[in-house]
PDB file of C-alpha atoms in Angstrom:
ATOM      1  CA  MET A   6      19.142  -7.289 -43.153  1.00  0.00           C
ATOM      2  CA  ILE A   7      19.592 -10.980 -43.574  1.00  0.00           C
ATOM      3  CA  VAL A   8      22.620 -11.237 -45.868  1.00  0.00           C
ATOM      4  CA  ASP A   9      25.146 -13.683 -44.471  1.00  0.00           C
ATOM      5  CA  PRO A  10      28.560 -11.957 -44.707  1.00  0.00           C
ATOM      6  CA  ASP A  11      30.302 -15.101 -45.984  1.00  0.00           C
ATOM      7  CA  THR A  12      27.691 -15.738 -48.681  1.00  0.00           C
ATOM      8  CA  GLY A  13      27.767 -12.128 -49.830  1.00  0.00           C
ATOM      9  CA  LEU A  14      31.530 -12.026 -49.767  1.00  0.00           C
ATOM     10  CA  ALA A  15      31.724 -15.132 -51.977  1.00  0.00           C
ATOM     11  CA  VAL A  16      29.818 -13.231 -54.688  1.00  0.00           C
ATOM     12  CA  ALA A  17      32.054 -10.151 -54.378  1.00  0.00           C
ATOM     13  CA  LEU A  18      35.215 -12.270 -54.383  1.00  0.00           C
ATOM     14  CA  GLU A  19      34.078 -14.046 -57.540  1.00  0.00           C
ATOM     15  CA  GLU A  20      33.689 -10.629 -59.175  1.00  0.00           C
ATOM     16  CA  ALA A  21      37.136  -9.528 -57.971  1.00  0.00           C
ATOM     17  CA  ARG A  22      38.754 -12.632 -59.443  1.00  0.00           C
ATOM     18  CA  ALA A  23      36.927 -12.091 -62.738  1.00  0.00           C
ATOM     19  CA  GLY A  24      38.246  -8.527 -62.838  1.00  0.00           C
ATOM     20  CA  LEU A  25      41.789  -9.718 -62.274  1.00  0.00           C
ATOM     21  CA  ALA A  26      41.408 -12.307 -65.066  1.00  0.00           C
ATOM     22  CA  GLU A  27      40.359  -9.463 -67.392  1.00  0.00           C
ATOM     23  CA  GLY A  28      43.505  -7.490 -66.558  1.00  0.00           C
ATOM     24  CA  GLY A  29      41.772  -5.186 -64.109  1.00  0.00           C
ATOM     25  CA  ILE A  30      41.986  -4.334 -60.431  1.00  0.00           C
ATOM     26  CA  PRO A  31      40.626  -7.190 -58.279  1.00  0.00           C
ATOM     27  CA  ILE A  32      37.911  -5.490 -56.264  1.00  0.00           C
ATOM     28  CA  GLY A  33      34.388  -6.872 -56.359  1.00  0.00           C
ATOM     29  CA  GLY A  34      31.068  -5.780 -54.971  1.00  0.00           C
ATOM     30  CA  ALA A  35      27.506  -6.975 -54.587  1.00  0.00           C
ATOM     31  CA  LEU A  36      24.343  -5.202 -53.480  1.00  0.00           C
ATOM     32  CA  PHE A  37      21.707  -7.224 -51.646  1.00  0.00           C
ATOM     33  CA  GLY A  38      18.122  -6.259 -50.884  1.00  0.00           C
ATOM     34  CA  ARG A  39      16.612  -6.189 -47.415  1.00  0.00           C
ATOM     35  CA  ASP A  40      15.270  -9.705 -48.011  1.00  0.00           C
ATOM     36  CA  GLY A  41      18.719 -11.036 -48.941  1.00  0.00           C
ATOM     37  CA  GLU A  42      18.052 -11.096 -52.684  1.00  0.00           C
ATOM     38  CA  LEU A  43      21.067 -10.292 -54.866  1.00  0.00           C
ATOM     39  CA  LEU A  44      20.159  -7.054 -56.638  1.00  0.00           C
ATOM     40  CA  GLY A  45      23.411  -6.436 -58.494  1.00  0.00           C
ATOM     41  CA  ARG A  46      27.020  -7.491 -58.647  1.00  0.00           C
ATOM     42  CA  GLY A  47      30.064  -5.975 -60.275  1.00  0.00           C
ATOM     43  CA  ARG A  48      33.800  -5.438 -60.290  1.00  0.00           C
ATOM     44  CA  ASN A  49      36.252  -2.638 -60.636  1.00  0.00           C
ATOM     45  CA  ARG A  50      36.374  -1.984 -64.398  1.00  0.00           C
ATOM     46  CA  ARG A  51      38.506   1.151 -64.485  1.00  0.00           C
ATOM     47  CA  VAL A  52      41.076  -0.529 -66.730  1.00  0.00           C
ATOM     48  CA  GLN A  53      38.750  -2.615 -68.871  1.00  0.00           C
ATOM     49  CA  ASP A  54      36.307   0.226 -69.607  1.00  0.00           C
ATOM     50  CA  ASP A  55      38.800   3.116 -69.418  1.00  0.00           C
ATOM     51  CA  ASP A  56      36.373   4.587 -66.869  1.00  0.00           C
ATOM     52  CA  PRO A  57      37.807   5.912 -63.597  1.00  0.00           C
ATOM     53  CA  SER A  58      34.365   5.902 -61.956  1.00  0.00           C
ATOM     54  CA  MET A  59      33.737   2.170 -62.396  1.00  0.00           C
ATOM     55  CA  HIS A  60      34.682   0.816 -59.004  1.00  0.00           C
ATOM     56  CA  GLY A  61      33.448  -2.548 -57.706  1.00  0.00           C
ATOM     57  CA  GLU A  62      30.760  -0.971 -55.543  1.00  0.00           C
ATOM     58  CA  THR A  63      29.577   1.434 -58.228  1.00  0.00           C
ATOM     59  CA  ALA A  64      29.380  -1.403 -60.757  1.00  0.00           C
ATOM     60  CA  ALA A  65      27.261  -3.469 -58.358  1.00  0.00           C
ATOM     61  CA  PHE A  66      25.089  -0.423 -57.642  1.00  0.00           C
ATOM     62  CA  ARG A  67      24.570   0.307 -61.342  1.00  0.00           C
ATOM     63  CA  ASN A  68      23.844  -3.335 -62.121  1.00  0.00           C
ATOM     64  CA  ALA A  69      21.201  -3.410 -59.389  1.00  0.00           C
ATOM     65  CA  GLY A  70      19.151  -0.905 -61.336  1.00  0.00           C
ATOM     66  CA  ARG A  71      16.916   1.727 -59.892  1.00  0.00           C
ATOM     67  CA  GLN A  72      15.410   0.963 -56.486  1.00  0.00           C
ATOM     68  CA  ALA A  73      12.649   2.944 -54.815  1.00  0.00           C
ATOM     69  CA  SER A  74      14.719   2.938 -51.625  1.00  0.00           C
ATOM     70  CA  TYR A  75      18.066   1.553 -50.525  1.00  0.00           C
ATOM     71  CA  ARG A  76      17.124   1.477 -46.836  1.00  0.00           C
ATOM     72  CA  GLY A  77      17.807  -1.992 -45.512  1.00  0.00           C
ATOM     73  CA  THR A  78      20.149  -2.965 -48.344  1.00  0.00           C
ATOM     74  CA  THR A  79      23.651  -4.356 -47.873  1.00  0.00           C
ATOM     75  CA  MET A  80      26.691  -3.543 -49.994  1.00  0.00           C
ATOM     76  CA  VAL A  81      29.347  -6.253 -49.870  1.00  0.00           C
ATOM     77  CA  THR A  82      32.840  -5.375 -51.045  1.00  0.00           C
ATOM     78  CA  THR A  83      36.143  -7.214 -51.040  1.00  0.00           C
ATOM     79  CA  LEU A  84      38.036  -4.097 -49.913  1.00  0.00           C
ATOM     80  CA  SER A  85      37.280  -1.171 -47.617  1.00  0.00           C
ATOM     81  CA  PRO A  86      35.372   1.363 -49.729  1.00  0.00           C
ATOM     82  CA  CYS A  87      37.214   4.458 -50.923  1.00  0.00           C
ATOM     83  CA  TRP A  88      35.740   7.897 -50.261  1.00  0.00           C
ATOM     84  CA  TYR A  89      33.965   7.861 -53.609  1.00  0.00           C
ATOM     85  CA  CYS A  90      32.200   4.577 -52.851  1.00  0.00           C
ATOM     86  CA  SER A  91      31.624   5.563 -49.226  1.00  0.00           C
ATOM     87  CA  GLY A  92      29.862   8.655 -50.555  1.00  0.00           C
ATOM     88  CA  LEU A  93      27.653   6.461 -52.730  1.00  0.00           C
ATOM     89  CA  VAL A  94      26.647   4.432 -49.667  1.00  0.00           C
ATOM     90  CA  ARG A  95      25.755   7.611 -47.745  1.00  0.00           C
ATOM     91  CA  GLN A  96      24.081   9.357 -50.675  1.00  0.00           C
ATOM     92  CA  PHE A  97      21.642   6.525 -51.265  1.00  0.00           C
ATOM     93  CA  GLY A  98      21.152   5.391 -47.670  1.00  0.00           C
ATOM     94  CA  ILE A  99      22.575   1.876 -47.984  1.00  0.00           C
ATOM     95  CA  SER A 100      22.210   0.508 -44.463  1.00  0.00           C
ATOM     96  CA  ARG A 101      25.012  -2.018 -44.131  1.00  0.00           C
ATOM     97  CA  VAL A 102      28.447  -2.594 -45.646  1.00  0.00           C
ATOM     98  CA  VAL A 103      30.257  -5.921 -45.399  1.00  0.00           C
ATOM     99  CA  ILE A 104      33.992  -5.515 -46.040  1.00  0.00           C
ATOM    100  CA  GLY A 105      36.292  -8.367 -46.999  1.00  0.00           C
ATOM    101  CA  GLU A 106      39.448  -6.678 -45.766  1.00  0.00           C
ATOM    102  CA  ALA A 107      40.903  -3.313 -44.792  1.00  0.00           C
ATOM    103  CA  ARG A 108      44.607  -4.123 -44.391  1.00  0.00           C
ATOM    104  CA  SER A 109      45.541  -3.373 -48.028  1.00  0.00           C
ATOM    105  CA  PHE A 110      43.529  -0.157 -48.034  1.00  0.00           C
ATOM    106  CA  TYR A 111      41.725   1.540 -45.168  1.00  0.00           C
ATOM    107  CA  GLY A 112      38.962   3.543 -46.782  1.00  0.00           C
ATOM    108  CA  GLY A 113      36.001   5.477 -45.435  1.00  0.00           C
ATOM    109  CA  HIS A 114      34.269   2.808 -43.408  1.00  0.00           C
ATOM    110  CA  ASP A 115      34.882   4.512 -40.036  1.00  0.00           C
ATOM    111  CA  TRP A 116      33.151   7.597 -41.410  1.00  0.00           C
ATOM    112  CA  LEU A 117      30.257   5.438 -42.580  1.00  0.00           C
ATOM    113  CA  ALA A 118      29.963   3.874 -39.114  1.00  0.00           C
ATOM    114  CA  GLU A 119      30.015   7.320 -37.486  1.00  0.00           C
ATOM    115  CA  ASN A 120      27.077   8.214 -39.706  1.00  0.00           C
ATOM    116  CA  GLY A 121      24.866   5.269 -38.858  1.00  0.00           C
ATOM    117  CA  VAL A 122      25.902   2.648 -41.418  1.00  0.00           C
ATOM    118  CA  ASP A 123      26.293  -0.843 -39.988  1.00  0.00           C
ATOM    119  CA  ILE A 124      29.845  -2.002 -40.814  1.00  0.00           C
ATOM    120  CA  VAL A 125      30.915  -5.658 -40.781  1.00  0.00           C
ATOM    121  CA  LEU A 126      34.674  -6.074 -41.271  1.00  0.00           C
ATOM    122  CA  VAL A 127      35.353  -9.734 -42.057  1.00  0.00           C
ATOM    123  CA  ASP A 128      39.170  -9.621 -42.551  1.00  0.00           C
ATOM    124  CA  ASP A 129      38.962 -12.474 -45.033  1.00  0.00           C
ATOM    125  CA  PRO A 130      42.364 -14.053 -45.843  1.00  0.00           C
ATOM    126  CA  ALA A 131      41.445 -14.711 -49.492  1.00  0.00           C
ATOM    127  CA  CYS A 132      40.497 -11.051 -50.052  1.00  0.00           C
ATOM    128  CA  TYR A 133      43.719  -9.889 -48.428  1.00  0.00           C
ATOM    129  CA  GLN A 134      45.888 -12.313 -50.406  1.00  0.00           C
ATOM    130  CA  LEU A 135      44.255 -11.315 -53.691  1.00  0.00           C
ATOM    131  CA  MET A 136      44.893  -7.603 -53.069  1.00  0.00           C
ATOM    132  CA  SER A 137      48.386  -7.947 -51.607  1.00  0.00           C
ATOM    133  CA  ASP A 138      49.508 -10.104 -54.554  1.00  0.00           C
ATOM    134  CA  PHE A 139      48.016  -7.604 -57.006  1.00  0.00           C
ATOM    135  CA  ILE A 140      49.640  -4.620 -55.284  1.00  0.00           C
ATOM    136  CA  ALA A 141      53.038  -6.348 -55.316  1.00  0.00           C
ATOM    137  CA  GLU A 142      52.725  -7.213 -59.017  1.00  0.00           C
ATOM    138  CA  HIS A 143      51.121  -3.960 -60.236  1.00  0.00           C
ATOM    139  CA  PRO A 144      52.048  -1.100 -57.886  1.00  0.00           C
ATOM    140  CA  GLU A 145      51.653   1.565 -60.582  1.00  0.00           C
ATOM    141  CA  LEU A 146      48.105   0.470 -61.414  1.00  0.00           C
ATOM    142  CA  TRP A 147      47.232   0.260 -57.718  1.00  0.00           C
ATOM    143  CA  HIS A 148      48.567   3.771 -57.087  1.00  0.00           C
ATOM    144  CA  GLU A 149      46.539   5.041 -60.020  1.00  0.00           C
ATOM    145  CA  ASP A 150      43.404   3.410 -58.613  1.00  0.00           C
ATOM    146  CA  ILE A 151      43.782   4.949 -55.150  1.00  0.00           C
ATOM    147  CA  GLY A 152      44.938   8.330 -56.443  1.00  0.00           C
ATOM    148  CA  VAL A 153      48.579   8.256 -55.340  1.00  0.00           C
ATOM    149  CA  ASP A 154      51.133   9.898 -57.633  1.00  0.00           C
TER     150      ASP A 154
END
Protein backbone atom coordinates (compact mmCIF):
# COMPACT_ATOMS: atom_id res chain seq x y z
CA MET A 1 0.00 0.00 0.00
CA ILE A 2 1.95 2.92 -1.30
CA VAL A 3 -0.42 5.85 -0.78
CA ASP A 4 1.35 8.71 0.95
CA PRO A 5 -0.98 9.89 3.75
CA ASP A 6 -0.38 13.58 2.99
CA THR A 7 -1.05 13.17 -0.73
CA GLY A 8 -4.20 11.17 -0.10
CA LEU A 9 -5.39 13.57 2.54
CA ALA A 10 -4.99 16.52 0.15
CA VAL A 11 -7.52 14.86 -2.19
CA ALA A 12 -9.98 14.17 0.65
CA LEU A 13 -9.59 17.69 2.04
CA GLU A 14 -10.30 19.18 -1.38
CA GLU A 15 -13.53 17.15 -1.45
CA ALA A 16 -14.46 18.30 2.07
CA ARG A 17 -13.99 21.95 1.11
CA ALA A 18 -16.08 21.46 -2.03
CA GLY A 19 -18.85 19.96 0.09
CA LEU A 20 -18.78 22.93 2.44
CA ALA A 21 -18.94 25.34 -0.53
CA GLU A 22 -22.08 23.49 -1.69
CA GLY A 23 -23.74 23.98 1.70
CA GLY A 24 -22.98 20.47 2.90
CA ILE A 25 -21.03 18.83 5.69
CA PRO A 26 -17.26 19.14 5.10
CA ILE A 27 -16.11 15.54 5.14
CA GLY A 28 -14.20 14.17 2.17
CA GLY A 29 -12.91 10.77 1.18
CA ALA A 30 -10.77 9.09 -1.44
CA LEU A 31 -10.17 5.44 -2.25
CA PHE A 32 -6.77 4.45 -3.62
CA GLY A 33 -5.76 1.17 -5.23
CA ARG A 34 -2.91 -1.02 -4.03
CA ASP A 35 -0.64 0.66 -6.60
CA GLY A 36 -1.50 4.14 -5.32
CA GLU A 37 -3.87 4.97 -8.17
CA LEU A 38 -6.85 7.15 -7.21
CA LEU A 39 -9.89 4.95 -7.78
CA GLY A 40 -12.59 7.30 -6.52
CA ARG A 41 -13.13 10.45 -4.53
CA GLY A 42 -16.18 11.98 -2.94
CA ARG A 43 -17.69 14.10 -0.20
CA ASN A 44 -20.50 13.96 2.26
CA ARG A 45 -23.59 14.84 0.20
CA ARG A 46 -26.33 14.17 2.73
CA VAL A 47 -27.60 17.74 2.45
CA GLN A 48 -27.04 18.30 -1.25
CA ASP A 49 -28.63 15.02 -2.36
CA ASP A 50 -31.13 14.66 0.51
CA ASP A 51 -29.55 11.23 1.00
CA PRO A 52 -28.56 10.21 4.54
CA SER A 53 -26.35 7.39 3.23
CA MET A 54 -24.05 9.63 1.17
CA HIS A 55 -21.10 10.06 3.48
CA GLY A 56 -17.64 11.07 2.24
CA GLU A 57 -16.32 7.52 2.35
CA THR A 58 -19.38 6.00 0.71
CA ALA A 59 -19.26 8.61 -2.06
CA ALA A 60 -15.60 7.81 -2.73
CA PHE A 61 -16.39 4.08 -2.65
CA ARG A 62 -19.29 4.47 -5.09
CA ASN A 63 -17.26 6.69 -7.40
CA ALA A 64 -14.49 4.09 -7.50
CA GLY A 65 -16.83 1.69 -9.23
CA ARG A 66 -16.83 -2.04 -8.88
CA GLN A 67 -13.50 -3.64 -8.02
CA ALA A 68 -12.75 -7.35 -8.13
CA SER A 69 -11.16 -7.03 -4.69
CA TYR A 70 -10.53 -4.24 -2.21
CA ARG A 71 -7.61 -6.02 -0.54
CA GLY A 72 -4.66 -3.67 -0.49
CA THR A 73 -6.73 -0.54 -1.04
CA THR A 74 -6.58 2.57 1.14
CA MET A 75 -9.53 4.73 2.17
CA VAL A 76 -8.51 8.27 3.08
CA THR A 77 -10.97 10.38 5.03
CA THR A 78 -10.80 13.81 6.62
CA LEU A 79 -12.61 12.60 9.76
CA SER A 80 -12.66 9.37 11.76
CA PRO A 81 -15.18 7.09 10.04
CA CYS A 82 -18.58 6.63 11.66
CA TRP A 83 -19.88 3.12 12.32
CA TYR A 84 -21.65 3.07 8.96
CA CYS A 85 -18.46 3.86 7.05
CA SER A 86 -16.38 1.62 9.32
CA GLY A 87 -18.76 -1.19 8.39
CA LEU A 88 -18.19 -0.46 4.71
CA VAL A 89 -14.43 -0.77 5.23
CA ARG A 90 -14.86 -4.13 6.99
CA GLN A 91 -17.52 -5.46 4.62
CA PHE A 92 -15.35 -4.97 1.56
CA GLY A 93 -11.96 -5.72 3.09
CA ILE A 94 -10.35 -2.30 2.59
CA SER A 95 -6.89 -2.78 4.09
CA ARG A 96 -5.89 0.66 5.29
CA VAL A 97 -7.64 3.83 6.47
CA VAL A 98 -5.88 7.18 6.66
CA ILE A 99 -7.74 9.60 8.95
CA GLY A 100 -7.28 13.35 8.87
CA GLU A 101 -8.48 13.90 12.42
CA ALA A 102 -10.42 12.28 15.25
CA ARG A 103 -10.75 15.15 17.74
CA SER A 104 -14.07 16.46 16.34
CA PHE A 105 -15.53 12.97 16.13
CA TYR A 106 -14.06 9.69 17.33
CA GLY A 107 -15.63 7.04 15.15
CA GLY A 108 -15.03 3.33 14.68
CA HIS A 109 -11.35 3.31 13.82
CA ASP A 110 -10.28 1.46 17.00
CA TRP A 111 -12.70 -1.31 16.06
CA LEU A 112 -11.23 -1.39 12.56
CA ALA A 113 -7.71 -1.67 13.99
CA GLU A 114 -8.81 -4.49 16.31
CA ASN A 115 -10.04 -6.31 13.22
CA GLY A 116 -6.86 -6.07 11.18
CA VAL A 117 -7.28 -2.78 9.31
CA ASP A 118 -4.15 -0.64 9.22
CA ILE A 119 -5.07 2.77 10.70
CA VAL A 120 -3.02 5.92 10.13
CA LEU A 121 -4.25 8.86 12.24
CA VAL A 122 -2.65 12.03 10.88
CA ASP A 123 -4.25 14.64 13.21
CA ASP A 124 -4.08 17.24 10.46
CA PRO A 125 -4.67 20.82 11.69
CA ALA A 126 -6.52 21.86 8.51
CA CYS A 127 -8.98 18.95 8.84
CA TYR A 128 -9.58 19.77 12.49
CA GLN A 129 -10.07 23.49 11.83
CA LEU A 130 -12.51 22.82 8.99
CA MET A 131 -14.67 20.54 11.17
CA SER A 132 -14.50 22.60 14.36
CA ASP A 133 -15.51 25.77 12.47
CA PHE A 134 -18.38 23.90 10.80
CA ILE A 135 -19.60 22.40 14.08
CA ALA A 136 -19.56 25.83 15.76
CA GLU A 137 -21.49 27.42 12.88
CA HIS A 138 -23.95 24.57 12.19
CA PRO A 139 -24.43 22.49 15.35
CA GLU A 140 -27.92 21.32 14.33
CA LEU A 141 -26.70 19.98 10.99
CA TRP A 142 -23.71 18.32 12.66
CA HIS A 143 -25.94 16.64 15.24
CA GLU A 144 -28.19 15.40 12.46
CA ASP A 145 -25.19 13.96 10.62
CA ILE A 146 -23.88 12.04 13.63
CA GLY A 147 -27.32 10.95 14.83
CA VAL A 148 -27.62 13.05 17.98
CA ASP A 149 -31.07 14.40 18.87
